[in-house]
Tab-separated table of C-alpha atoms in Angstrom:
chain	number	residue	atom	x	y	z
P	1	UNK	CA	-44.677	203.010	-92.311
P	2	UNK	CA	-45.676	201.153	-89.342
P	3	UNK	CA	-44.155	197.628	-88.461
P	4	UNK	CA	-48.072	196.217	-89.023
P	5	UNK	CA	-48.365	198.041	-92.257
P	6	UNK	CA	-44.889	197.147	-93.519
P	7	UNK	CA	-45.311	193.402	-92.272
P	8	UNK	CA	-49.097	193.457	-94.727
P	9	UNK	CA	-46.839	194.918	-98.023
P	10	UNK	CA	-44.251	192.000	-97.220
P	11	UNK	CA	-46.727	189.475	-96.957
P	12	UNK	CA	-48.579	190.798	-99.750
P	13	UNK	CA	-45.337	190.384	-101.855
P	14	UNK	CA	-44.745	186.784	-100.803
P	15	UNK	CA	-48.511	185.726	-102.084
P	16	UNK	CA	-48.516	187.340	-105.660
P	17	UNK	CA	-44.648	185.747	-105.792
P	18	UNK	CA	-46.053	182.281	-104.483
P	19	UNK	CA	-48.946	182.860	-106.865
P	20	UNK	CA	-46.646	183.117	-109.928
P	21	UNK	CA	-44.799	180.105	-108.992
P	22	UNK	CA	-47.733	177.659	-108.375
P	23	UNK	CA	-49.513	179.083	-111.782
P	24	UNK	CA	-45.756	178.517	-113.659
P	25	UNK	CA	-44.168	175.113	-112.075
P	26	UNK	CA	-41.509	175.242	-114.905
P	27	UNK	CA	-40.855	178.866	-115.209
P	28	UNK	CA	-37.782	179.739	-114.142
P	29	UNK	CA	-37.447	183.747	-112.586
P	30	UNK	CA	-35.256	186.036	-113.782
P	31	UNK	CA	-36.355	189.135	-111.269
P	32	UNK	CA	-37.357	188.501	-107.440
P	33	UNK	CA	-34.752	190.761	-105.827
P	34	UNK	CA	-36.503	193.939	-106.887
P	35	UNK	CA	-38.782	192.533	-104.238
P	36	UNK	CA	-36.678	193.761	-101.443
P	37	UNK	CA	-36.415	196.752	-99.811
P	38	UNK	CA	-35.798	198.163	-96.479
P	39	UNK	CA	-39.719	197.039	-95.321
P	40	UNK	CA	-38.953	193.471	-96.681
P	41	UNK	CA	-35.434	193.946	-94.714
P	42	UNK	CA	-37.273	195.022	-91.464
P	43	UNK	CA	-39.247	191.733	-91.732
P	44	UNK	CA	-36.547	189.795	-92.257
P	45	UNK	CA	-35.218	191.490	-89.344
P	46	UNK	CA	-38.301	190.717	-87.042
P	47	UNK	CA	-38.508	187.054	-88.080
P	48	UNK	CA	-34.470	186.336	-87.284
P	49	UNK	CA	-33.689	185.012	-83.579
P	50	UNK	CA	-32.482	187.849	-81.317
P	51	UNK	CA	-30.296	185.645	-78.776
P	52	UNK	CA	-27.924	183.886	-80.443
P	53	UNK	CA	-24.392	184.306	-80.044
P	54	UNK	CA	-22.295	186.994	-82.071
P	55	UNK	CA	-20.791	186.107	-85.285
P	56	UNK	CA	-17.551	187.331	-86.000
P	57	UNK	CA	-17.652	190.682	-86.091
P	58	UNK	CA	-18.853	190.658	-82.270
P	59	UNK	CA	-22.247	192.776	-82.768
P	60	UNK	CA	-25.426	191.489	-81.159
P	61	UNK	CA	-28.773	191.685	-82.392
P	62	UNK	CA	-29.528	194.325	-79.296
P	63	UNK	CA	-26.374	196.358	-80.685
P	64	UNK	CA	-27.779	196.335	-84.384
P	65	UNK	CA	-31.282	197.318	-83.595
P	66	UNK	CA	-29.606	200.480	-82.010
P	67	UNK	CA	-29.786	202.045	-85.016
P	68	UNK	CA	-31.538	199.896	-87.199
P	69	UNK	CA	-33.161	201.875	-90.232
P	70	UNK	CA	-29.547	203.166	-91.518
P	71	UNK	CA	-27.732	199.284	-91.005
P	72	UNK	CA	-31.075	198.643	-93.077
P	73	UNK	CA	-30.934	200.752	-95.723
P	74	UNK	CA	-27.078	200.227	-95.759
P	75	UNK	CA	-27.282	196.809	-96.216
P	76	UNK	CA	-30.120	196.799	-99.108
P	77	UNK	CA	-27.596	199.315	-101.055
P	78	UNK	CA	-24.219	196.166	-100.502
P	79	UNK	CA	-26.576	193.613	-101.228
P	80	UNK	CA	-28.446	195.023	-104.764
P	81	UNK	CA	-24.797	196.867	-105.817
P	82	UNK	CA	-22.991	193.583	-105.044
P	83	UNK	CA	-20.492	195.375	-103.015
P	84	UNK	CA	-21.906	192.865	-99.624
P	85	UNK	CA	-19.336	190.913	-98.610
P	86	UNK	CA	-20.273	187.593	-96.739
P	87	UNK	CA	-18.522	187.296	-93.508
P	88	UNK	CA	-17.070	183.832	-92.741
P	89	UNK	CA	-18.455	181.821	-89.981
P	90	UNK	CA	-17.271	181.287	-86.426
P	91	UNK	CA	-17.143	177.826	-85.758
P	92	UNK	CA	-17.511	176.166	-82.797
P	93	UNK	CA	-17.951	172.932	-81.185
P	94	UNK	CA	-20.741	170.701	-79.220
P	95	UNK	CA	-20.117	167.181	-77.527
P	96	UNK	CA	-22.288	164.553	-78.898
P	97	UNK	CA	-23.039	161.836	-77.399
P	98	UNK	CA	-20.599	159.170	-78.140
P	99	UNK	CA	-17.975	161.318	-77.467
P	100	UNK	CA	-17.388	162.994	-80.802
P	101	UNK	CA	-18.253	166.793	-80.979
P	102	UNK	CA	-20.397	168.373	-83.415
P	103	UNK	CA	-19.113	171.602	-85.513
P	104	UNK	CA	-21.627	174.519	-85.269
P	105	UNK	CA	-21.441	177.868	-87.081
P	106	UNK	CA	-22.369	180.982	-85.903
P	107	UNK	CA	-22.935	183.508	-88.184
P	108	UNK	CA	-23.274	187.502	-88.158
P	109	UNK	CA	-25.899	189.152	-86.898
P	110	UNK	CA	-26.380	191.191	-90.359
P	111	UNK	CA	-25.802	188.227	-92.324
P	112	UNK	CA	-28.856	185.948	-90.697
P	113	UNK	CA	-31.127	189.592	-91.441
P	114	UNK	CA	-30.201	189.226	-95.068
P	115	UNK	CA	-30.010	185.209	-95.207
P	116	UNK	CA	-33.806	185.360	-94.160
P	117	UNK	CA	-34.918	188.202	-96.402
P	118	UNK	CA	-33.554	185.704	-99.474
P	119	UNK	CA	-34.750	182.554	-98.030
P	120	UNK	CA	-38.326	184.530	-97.254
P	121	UNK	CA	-38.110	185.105	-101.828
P	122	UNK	CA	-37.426	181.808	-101.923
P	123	UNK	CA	-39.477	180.033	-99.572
P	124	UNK	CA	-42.471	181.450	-101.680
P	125	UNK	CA	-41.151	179.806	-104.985
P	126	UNK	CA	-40.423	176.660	-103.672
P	127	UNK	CA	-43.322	176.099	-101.406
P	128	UNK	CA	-44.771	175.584	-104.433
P	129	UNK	CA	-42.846	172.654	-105.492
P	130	UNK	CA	-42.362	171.287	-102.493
P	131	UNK	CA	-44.382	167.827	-102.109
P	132	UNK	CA	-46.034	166.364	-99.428
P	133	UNK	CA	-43.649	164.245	-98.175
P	134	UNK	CA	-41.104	166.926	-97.003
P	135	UNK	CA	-42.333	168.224	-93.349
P	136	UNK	CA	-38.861	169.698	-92.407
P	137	UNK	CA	-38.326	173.412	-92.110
P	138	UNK	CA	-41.727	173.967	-93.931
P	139	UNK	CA	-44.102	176.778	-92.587
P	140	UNK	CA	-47.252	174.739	-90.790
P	141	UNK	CA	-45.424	171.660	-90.787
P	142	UNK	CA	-43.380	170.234	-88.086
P	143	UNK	CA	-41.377	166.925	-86.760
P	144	UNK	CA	-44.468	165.865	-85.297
P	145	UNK	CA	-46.628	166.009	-88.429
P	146	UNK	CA	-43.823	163.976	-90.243
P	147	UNK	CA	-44.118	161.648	-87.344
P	148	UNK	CA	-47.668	161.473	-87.286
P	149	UNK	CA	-47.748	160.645	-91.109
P	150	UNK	CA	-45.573	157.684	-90.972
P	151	UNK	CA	-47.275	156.139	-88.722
P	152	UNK	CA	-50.503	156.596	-90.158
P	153	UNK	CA	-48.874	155.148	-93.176
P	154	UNK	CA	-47.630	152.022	-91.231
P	155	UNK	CA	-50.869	151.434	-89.631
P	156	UNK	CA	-52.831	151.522	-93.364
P	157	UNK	CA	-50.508	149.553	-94.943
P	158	UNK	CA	-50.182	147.170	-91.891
P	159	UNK	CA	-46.698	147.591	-91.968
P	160	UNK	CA	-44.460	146.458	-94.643
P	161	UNK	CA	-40.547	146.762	-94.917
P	162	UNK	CA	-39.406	149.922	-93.920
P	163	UNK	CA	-36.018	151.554	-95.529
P	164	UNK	CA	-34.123	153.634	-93.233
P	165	UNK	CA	-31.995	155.916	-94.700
P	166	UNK	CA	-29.229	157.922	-93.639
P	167	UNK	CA	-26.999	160.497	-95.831
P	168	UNK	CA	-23.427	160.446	-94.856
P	169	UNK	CA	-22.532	164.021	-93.411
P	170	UNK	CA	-25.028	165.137	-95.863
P	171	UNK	CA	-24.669	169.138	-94.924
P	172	UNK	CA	-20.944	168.783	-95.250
P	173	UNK	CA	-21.058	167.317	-98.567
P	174	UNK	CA	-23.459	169.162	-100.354
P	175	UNK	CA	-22.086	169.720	-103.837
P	176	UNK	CA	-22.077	173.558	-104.589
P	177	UNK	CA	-21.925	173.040	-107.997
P	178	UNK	CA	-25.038	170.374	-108.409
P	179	UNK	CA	-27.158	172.934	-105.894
P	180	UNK	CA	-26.445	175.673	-108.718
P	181	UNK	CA	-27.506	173.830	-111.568
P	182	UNK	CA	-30.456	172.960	-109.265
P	183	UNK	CA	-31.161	176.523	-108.304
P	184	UNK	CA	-31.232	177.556	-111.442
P	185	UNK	CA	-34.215	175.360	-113.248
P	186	UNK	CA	-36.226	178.040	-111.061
P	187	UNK	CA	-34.382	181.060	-109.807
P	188	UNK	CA	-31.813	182.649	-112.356
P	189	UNK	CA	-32.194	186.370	-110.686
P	190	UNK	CA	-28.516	187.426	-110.204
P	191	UNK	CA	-28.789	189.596	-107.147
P	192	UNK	CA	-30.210	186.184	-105.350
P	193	UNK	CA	-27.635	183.750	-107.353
P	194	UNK	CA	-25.064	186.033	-106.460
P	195	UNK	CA	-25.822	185.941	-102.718
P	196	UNK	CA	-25.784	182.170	-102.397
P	197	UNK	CA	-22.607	182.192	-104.058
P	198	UNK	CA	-21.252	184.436	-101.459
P	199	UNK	CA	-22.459	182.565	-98.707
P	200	UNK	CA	-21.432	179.076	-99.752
P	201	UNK	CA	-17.817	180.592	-100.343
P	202	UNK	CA	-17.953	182.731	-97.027
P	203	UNK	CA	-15.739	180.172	-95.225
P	204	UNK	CA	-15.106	178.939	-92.037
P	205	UNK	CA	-13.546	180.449	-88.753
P	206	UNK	CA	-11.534	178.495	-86.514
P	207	UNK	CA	-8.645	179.323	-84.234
P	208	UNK	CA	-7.853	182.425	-86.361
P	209	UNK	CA	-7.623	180.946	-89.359
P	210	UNK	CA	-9.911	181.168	-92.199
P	211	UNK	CA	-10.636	177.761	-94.220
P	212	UNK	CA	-12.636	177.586	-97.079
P	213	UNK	CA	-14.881	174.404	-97.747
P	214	UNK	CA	-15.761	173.090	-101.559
P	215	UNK	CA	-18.920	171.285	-100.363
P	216	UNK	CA	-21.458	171.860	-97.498
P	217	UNK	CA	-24.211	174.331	-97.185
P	218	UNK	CA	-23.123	177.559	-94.890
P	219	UNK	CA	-23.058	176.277	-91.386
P	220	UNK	CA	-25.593	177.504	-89.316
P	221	UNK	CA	-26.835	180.020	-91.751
P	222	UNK	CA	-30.448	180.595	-91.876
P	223	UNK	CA	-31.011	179.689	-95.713
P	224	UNK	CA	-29.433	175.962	-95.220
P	225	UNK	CA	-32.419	174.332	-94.409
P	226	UNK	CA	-34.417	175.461	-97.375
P	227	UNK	CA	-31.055	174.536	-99.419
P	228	UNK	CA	-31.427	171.493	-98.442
P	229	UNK	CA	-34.929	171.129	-98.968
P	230	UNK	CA	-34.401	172.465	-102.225
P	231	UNK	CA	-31.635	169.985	-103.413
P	232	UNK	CA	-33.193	167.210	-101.634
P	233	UNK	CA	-36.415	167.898	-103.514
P	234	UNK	CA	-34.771	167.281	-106.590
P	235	UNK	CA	-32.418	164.642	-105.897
P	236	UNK	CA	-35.408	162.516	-103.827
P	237	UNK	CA	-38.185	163.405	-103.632
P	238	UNK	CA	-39.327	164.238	-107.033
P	239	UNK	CA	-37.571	160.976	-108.363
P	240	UNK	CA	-39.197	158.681	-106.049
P	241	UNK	CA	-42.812	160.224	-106.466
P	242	UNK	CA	-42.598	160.386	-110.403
P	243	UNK	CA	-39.833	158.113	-111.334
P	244	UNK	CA	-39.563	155.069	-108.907
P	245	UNK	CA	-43.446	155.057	-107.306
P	246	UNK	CA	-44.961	154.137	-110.909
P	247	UNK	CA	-42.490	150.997	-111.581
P	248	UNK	CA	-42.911	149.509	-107.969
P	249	UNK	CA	-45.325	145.993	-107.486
P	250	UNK	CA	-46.814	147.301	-104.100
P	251	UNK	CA	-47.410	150.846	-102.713
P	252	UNK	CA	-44.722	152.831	-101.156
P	253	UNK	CA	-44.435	155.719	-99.386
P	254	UNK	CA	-41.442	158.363	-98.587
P	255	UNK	CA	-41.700	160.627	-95.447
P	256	UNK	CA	-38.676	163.111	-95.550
P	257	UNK	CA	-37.793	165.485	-92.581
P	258	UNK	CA	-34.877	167.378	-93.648
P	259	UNK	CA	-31.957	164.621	-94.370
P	260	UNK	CA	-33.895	162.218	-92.294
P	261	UNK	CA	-36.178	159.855	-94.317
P	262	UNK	CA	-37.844	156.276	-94.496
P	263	UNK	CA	-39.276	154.828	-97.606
P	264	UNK	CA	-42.227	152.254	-96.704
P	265	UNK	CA	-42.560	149.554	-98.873
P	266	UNK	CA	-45.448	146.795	-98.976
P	267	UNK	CA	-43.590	144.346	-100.878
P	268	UNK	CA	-40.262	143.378	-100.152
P	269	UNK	CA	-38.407	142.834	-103.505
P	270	UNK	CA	-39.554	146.795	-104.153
P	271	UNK	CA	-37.849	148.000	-100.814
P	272	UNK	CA	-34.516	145.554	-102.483
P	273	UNK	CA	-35.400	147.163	-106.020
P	274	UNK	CA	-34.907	151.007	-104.400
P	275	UNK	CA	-32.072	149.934	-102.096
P	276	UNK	CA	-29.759	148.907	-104.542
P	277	UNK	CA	-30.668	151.782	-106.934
P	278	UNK	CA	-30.998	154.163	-104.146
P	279	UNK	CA	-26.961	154.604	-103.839
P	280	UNK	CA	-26.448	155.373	-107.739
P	281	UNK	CA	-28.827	157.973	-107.737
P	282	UNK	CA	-27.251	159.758	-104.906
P	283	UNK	CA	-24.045	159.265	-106.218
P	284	UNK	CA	-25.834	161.535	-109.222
P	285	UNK	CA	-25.790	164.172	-106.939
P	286	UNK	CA	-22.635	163.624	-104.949
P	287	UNK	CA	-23.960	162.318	-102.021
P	288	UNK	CA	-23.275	158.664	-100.015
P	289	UNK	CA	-25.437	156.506	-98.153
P	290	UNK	CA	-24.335	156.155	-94.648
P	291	UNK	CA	-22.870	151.989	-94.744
P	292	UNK	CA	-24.218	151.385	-90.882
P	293	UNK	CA	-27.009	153.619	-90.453
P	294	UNK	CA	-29.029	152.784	-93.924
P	295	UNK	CA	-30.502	149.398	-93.277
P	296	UNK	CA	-33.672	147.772	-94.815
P	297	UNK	CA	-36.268	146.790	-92.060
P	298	UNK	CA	-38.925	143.941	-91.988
P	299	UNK	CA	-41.595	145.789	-90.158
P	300	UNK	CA	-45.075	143.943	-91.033
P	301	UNK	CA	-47.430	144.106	-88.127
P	302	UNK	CA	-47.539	140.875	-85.933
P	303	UNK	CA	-50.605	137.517	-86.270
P	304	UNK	CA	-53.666	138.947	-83.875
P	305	UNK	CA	-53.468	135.361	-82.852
P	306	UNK	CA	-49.777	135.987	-81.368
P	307	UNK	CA	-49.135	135.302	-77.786
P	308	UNK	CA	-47.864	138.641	-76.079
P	309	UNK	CA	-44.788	138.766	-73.846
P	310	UNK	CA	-44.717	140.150	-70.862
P	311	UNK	CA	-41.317	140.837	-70.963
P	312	UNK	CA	-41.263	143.517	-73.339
P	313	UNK	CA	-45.117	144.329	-73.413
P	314	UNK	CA	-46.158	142.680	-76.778
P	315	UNK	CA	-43.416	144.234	-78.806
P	316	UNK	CA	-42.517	142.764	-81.948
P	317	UNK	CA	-38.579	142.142	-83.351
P	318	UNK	CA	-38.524	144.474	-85.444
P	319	UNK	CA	-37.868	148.204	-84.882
P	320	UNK	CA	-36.681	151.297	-86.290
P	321	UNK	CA	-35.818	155.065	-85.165
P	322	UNK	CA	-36.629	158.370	-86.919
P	323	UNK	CA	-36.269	161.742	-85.493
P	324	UNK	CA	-35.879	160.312	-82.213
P	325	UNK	CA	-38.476	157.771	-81.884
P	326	UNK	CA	-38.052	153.916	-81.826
P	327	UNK	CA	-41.000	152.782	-84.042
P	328	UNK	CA	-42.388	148.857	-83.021
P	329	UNK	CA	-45.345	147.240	-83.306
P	330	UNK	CA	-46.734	146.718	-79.569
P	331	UNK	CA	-50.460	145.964	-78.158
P	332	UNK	CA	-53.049	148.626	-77.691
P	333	UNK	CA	-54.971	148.676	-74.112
P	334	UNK	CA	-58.220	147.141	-76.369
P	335	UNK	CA	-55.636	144.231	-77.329
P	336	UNK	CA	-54.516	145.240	-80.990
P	337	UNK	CA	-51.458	146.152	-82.419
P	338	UNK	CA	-50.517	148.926	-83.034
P	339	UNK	CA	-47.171	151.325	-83.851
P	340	UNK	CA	-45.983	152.648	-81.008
P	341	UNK	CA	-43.663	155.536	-80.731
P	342	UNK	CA	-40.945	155.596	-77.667
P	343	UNK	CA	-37.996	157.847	-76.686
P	344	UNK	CA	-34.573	156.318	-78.506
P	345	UNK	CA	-32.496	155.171	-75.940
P	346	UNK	CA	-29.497	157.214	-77.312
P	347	UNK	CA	-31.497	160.484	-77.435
P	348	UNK	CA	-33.123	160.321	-73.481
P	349	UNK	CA	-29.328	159.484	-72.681
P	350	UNK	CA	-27.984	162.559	-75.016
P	351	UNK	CA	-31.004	164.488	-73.080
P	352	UNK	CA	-29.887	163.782	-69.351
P	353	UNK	CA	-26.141	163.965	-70.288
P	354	UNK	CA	-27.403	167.698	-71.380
P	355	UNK	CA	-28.879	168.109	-68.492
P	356	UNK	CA	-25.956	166.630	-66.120
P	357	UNK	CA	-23.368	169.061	-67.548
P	358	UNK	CA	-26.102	172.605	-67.597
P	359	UNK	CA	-26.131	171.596	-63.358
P	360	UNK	CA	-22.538	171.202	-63.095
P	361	UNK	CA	-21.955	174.369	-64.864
P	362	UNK	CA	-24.993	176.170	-62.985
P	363	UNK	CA	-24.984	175.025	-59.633
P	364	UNK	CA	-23.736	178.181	-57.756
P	365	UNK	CA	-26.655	180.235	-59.721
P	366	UNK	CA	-29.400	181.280	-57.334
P	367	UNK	CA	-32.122	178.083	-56.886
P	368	UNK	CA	-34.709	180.201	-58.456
P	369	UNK	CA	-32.706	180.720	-61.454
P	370	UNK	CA	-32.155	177.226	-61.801
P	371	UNK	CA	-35.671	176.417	-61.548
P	372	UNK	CA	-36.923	178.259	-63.651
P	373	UNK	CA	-34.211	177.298	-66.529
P	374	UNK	CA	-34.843	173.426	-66.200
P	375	UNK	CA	-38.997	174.256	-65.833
P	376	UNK	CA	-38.164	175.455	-69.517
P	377	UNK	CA	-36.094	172.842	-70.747
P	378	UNK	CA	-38.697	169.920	-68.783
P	379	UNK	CA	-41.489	171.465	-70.748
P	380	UNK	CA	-39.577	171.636	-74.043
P	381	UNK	CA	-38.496	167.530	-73.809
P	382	UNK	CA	-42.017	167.120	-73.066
P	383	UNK	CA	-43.719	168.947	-75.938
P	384	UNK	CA	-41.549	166.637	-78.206
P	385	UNK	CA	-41.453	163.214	-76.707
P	386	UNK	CA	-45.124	163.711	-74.821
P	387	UNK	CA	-46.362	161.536	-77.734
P	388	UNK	CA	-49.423	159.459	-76.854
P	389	UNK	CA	-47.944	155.939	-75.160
P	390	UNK	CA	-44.814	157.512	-74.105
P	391	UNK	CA	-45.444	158.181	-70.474
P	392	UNK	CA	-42.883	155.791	-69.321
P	393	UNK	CA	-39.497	157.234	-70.917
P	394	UNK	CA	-41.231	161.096	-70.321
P	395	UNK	CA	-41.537	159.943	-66.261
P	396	UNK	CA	-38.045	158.340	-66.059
P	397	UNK	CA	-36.745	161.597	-67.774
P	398	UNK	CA	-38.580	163.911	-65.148
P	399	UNK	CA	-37.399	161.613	-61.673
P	400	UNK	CA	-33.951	161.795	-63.596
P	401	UNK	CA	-33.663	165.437	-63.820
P	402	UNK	CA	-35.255	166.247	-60.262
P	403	UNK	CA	-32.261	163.422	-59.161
P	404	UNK	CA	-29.484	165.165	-61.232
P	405	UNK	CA	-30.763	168.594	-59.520
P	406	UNK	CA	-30.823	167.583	-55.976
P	407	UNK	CA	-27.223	166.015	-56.483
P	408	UNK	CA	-25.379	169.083	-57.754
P	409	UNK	CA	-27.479	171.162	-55.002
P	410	UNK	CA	-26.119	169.062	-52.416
P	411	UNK	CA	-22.738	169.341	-54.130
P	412	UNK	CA	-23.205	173.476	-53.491
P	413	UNK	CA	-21.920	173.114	-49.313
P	414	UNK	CA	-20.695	170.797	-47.601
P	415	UNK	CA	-21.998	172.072	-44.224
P	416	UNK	CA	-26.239	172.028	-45.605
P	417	UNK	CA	-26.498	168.786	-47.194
P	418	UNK	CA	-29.302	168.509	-49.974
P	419	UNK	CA	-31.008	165.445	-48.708
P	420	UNK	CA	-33.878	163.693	-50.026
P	421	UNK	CA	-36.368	165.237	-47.083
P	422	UNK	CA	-35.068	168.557	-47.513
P	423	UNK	CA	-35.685	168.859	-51.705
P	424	UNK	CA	-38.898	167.850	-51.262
P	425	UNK	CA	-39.479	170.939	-48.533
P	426	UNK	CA	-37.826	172.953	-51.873
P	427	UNK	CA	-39.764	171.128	-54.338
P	428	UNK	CA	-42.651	172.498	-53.118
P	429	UNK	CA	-41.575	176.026	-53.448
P	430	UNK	CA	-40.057	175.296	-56.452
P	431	UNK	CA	-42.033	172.408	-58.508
P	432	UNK	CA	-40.588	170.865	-61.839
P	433	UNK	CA	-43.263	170.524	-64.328
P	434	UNK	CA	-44.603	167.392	-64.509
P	435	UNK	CA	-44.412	164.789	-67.025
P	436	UNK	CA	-47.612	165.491	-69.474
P	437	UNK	CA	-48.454	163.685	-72.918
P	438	UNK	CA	-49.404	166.657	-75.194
P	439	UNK	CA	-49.673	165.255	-78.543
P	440	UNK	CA	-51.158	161.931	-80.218
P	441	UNK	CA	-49.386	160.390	-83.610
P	442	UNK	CA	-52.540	158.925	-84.541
């Protein structure tokens, strides 16, 4: 069967499955792994990421595909007789920011192919439940429509108080236990239930010793995010739209992207109602609100008869971040307020500091090679933060860069010094993309 022909059977699959789900919200199903077989495995195959790094058992995706219908049709016969064992994760770390570093897991190559094949079974149930609020890790949905949505919200409700809300180490303290019980109001299959199981006791990887964590989803595995989507459903979502929404004075609103959420509130002793509940309810479900990072914001929008200052260009007090934006209230060019969304200072600094160390590490690599690896990564910061009004912190980011280039360029010889004159000759030869705005939140 042809990759065409076996990607139609998949996808034909995934619809009657979906269609099942959204005609039986509270059945839960008892058979979905019949579903795959080694054309569902070759899809899952073709939709998992070819370069990243090796797990532990050192294969690459290039050295799988080398004979990829027997690893295939090997690994659908350990996965339905339940002889597949989960290999644990190699773990390694990133610097963040403020000087901390940030554990990521790498799994097999194998184990990603099969990770997707499940999540693809259950994607198609829970799409179905999903509600509108959640935008992360959703097909057709994206940061940028979560982004959007909020501030539509803000601008109909003319602001309000906004609840910021952050879930301590939320993917590290993911009770396995409450995401069973969780699981299993829709999916009881036991190939499937088996598989998680596997994977949230695969363990961890580091410095040749194998640890085992009682909490957490598996890190960097494929099937997190929906995981996550899935518990958070249940343990947010769900209870503020049908529990909390119908009890409240004033409307509200939750946008959810992944762990990241605000609530929007109109009236202020609802936002304190939620807040003080909010932590119980969590605590239902093992989880903690964050003590510094969850904070209740008064975000109404400004008089029109309010003087502007020129200081900060009309911006109001009050301000809060989500997925990288600072949200304020600031004046349009046709003198109204409106909610602007600009680049969080921590993130363009987490950005260049990126950048800073890729030059260091790169700057004996030929110039063309350079070029064309920080063309890519310009264009990628701007297809995020090239939101509508963001111009400024999208142009200081682009003269940064070109000024972080030149300097590790000069740094290359001592005897041809990279001076200002001279990498604008190369510039020309060799132009960064420029700063663009490519989207609009409105």
């Amino acid at each position: 069967m042809g990759e065409t022909q076996s990607s139609q059977t998949v996808s034909t699959k995934l619809e009657r499955i979906a269609t099942l789900a959204k005609q039986a919200p509270g059945m839960a199903f008892t058979t979905l792994a019949h579903h795959i077989d080694v054309d569902w495995l070759r899809e899952a195959y073709r939709r998992t990421r070819k370069s990243g790094a090796a797990g532990v058992d050192g294969v690459t995706a290039e050295q799988y595909a080398q004979n990829l219908q027997s690893n295939l049709q090997e690994l659908l016969r350990r996965a339905k007789d339940g002889s597949y064992r989960a290999p644990p994760v190699r773990r390694v770390y990133i610097p963040k920011q403020d000087g901390t570093s940030r554990a990521l897991g790498l799994p097999s190559f194998e184990d990603k192919v099969l990770q997707r094949a499940v999540a693809m079974l259950l994607g198609a149930v829970y799409e179905q439940d999903f509600l509108n609020c959640s935008y992360g890790f959703r097909p057709g949905r994206s940061a940028q429509d979560a982004l959007k949505a909020l501030r539509n919200t803000l601008m109909e409700m003319r602001g309000g108080w906004v609840l910021e809300v952050d879930i301590a180490k939320f993917y590290d303290s993911l009770d396995h236990e409450q995401l069973r019980n969780v699981l299993s109001r829709r999916v009881r299959d036991g190939v499937v239930t088996r598989l998680i199981g596997k994977w949230l006791n695969a363990g961890v990887l580091e410095e040749g010793s194998i640890t085992h964590p009682e909490a957490g989803t598996p890190q960097g595995g494929v099937i997190s995010p929906l995981l996550a989507n899935v518990f958070l459903h249940d343990a947010i979502d769900t209870w503020f739209e049908h529990d909390i929404k119908p009890r409240l004075r004033g409307r509200a609103e939750l946008v959810r992207y992944a762990d990241d959420l605000a609530m929007v509130f109109a009236n202020e002793s609802d936002a304190r109602r939620v807040l003080e509940v909010l932590p119980k309810r969590l605590e239902k479900y093992g989880l903690k609100l964050h003590p510094d990072k969850t904070r209740l914001v008064a975000f109404q929008r400004p008089p029109a008869d309010r003087d502007d200052d020129p200081t900060n260009s009309g911006a109001s007090s009050s301000s809060f971040e989500m997925l990288g934006f600072v949200h304020r209230w600031e004046r349009s060019r046709k003198g109204n307020w409106v909610v602007m969304l600009r680049t969080a200072p921590k993130r363009l600094r987490a950005a260049l500091k990126r950048i800073r160390d890729w030059c260091k590490q790169q700057m004996h690599r030929p110039v063309r090679e350079q070029w064309a690896t920080l063309s890519q990564k310009l264009r990628g910061h701007f297809g995020y933060y090239g939101v509508e009004g963001n111009s400024r912190a999208i142009s200081l980011f682009a003269f940064e860069v070109y000024s972080v280039w030149r300097w590790y360029l000069n740094r290359r010889s001592q005897r041809a010094r990279m001076t200002w004159e001279r990498m604008k000759q190369l510039s020309s030869r060799y132009p960064l993309p420029p700063p663009r705005i490519q989207w609009s939140a409105r």
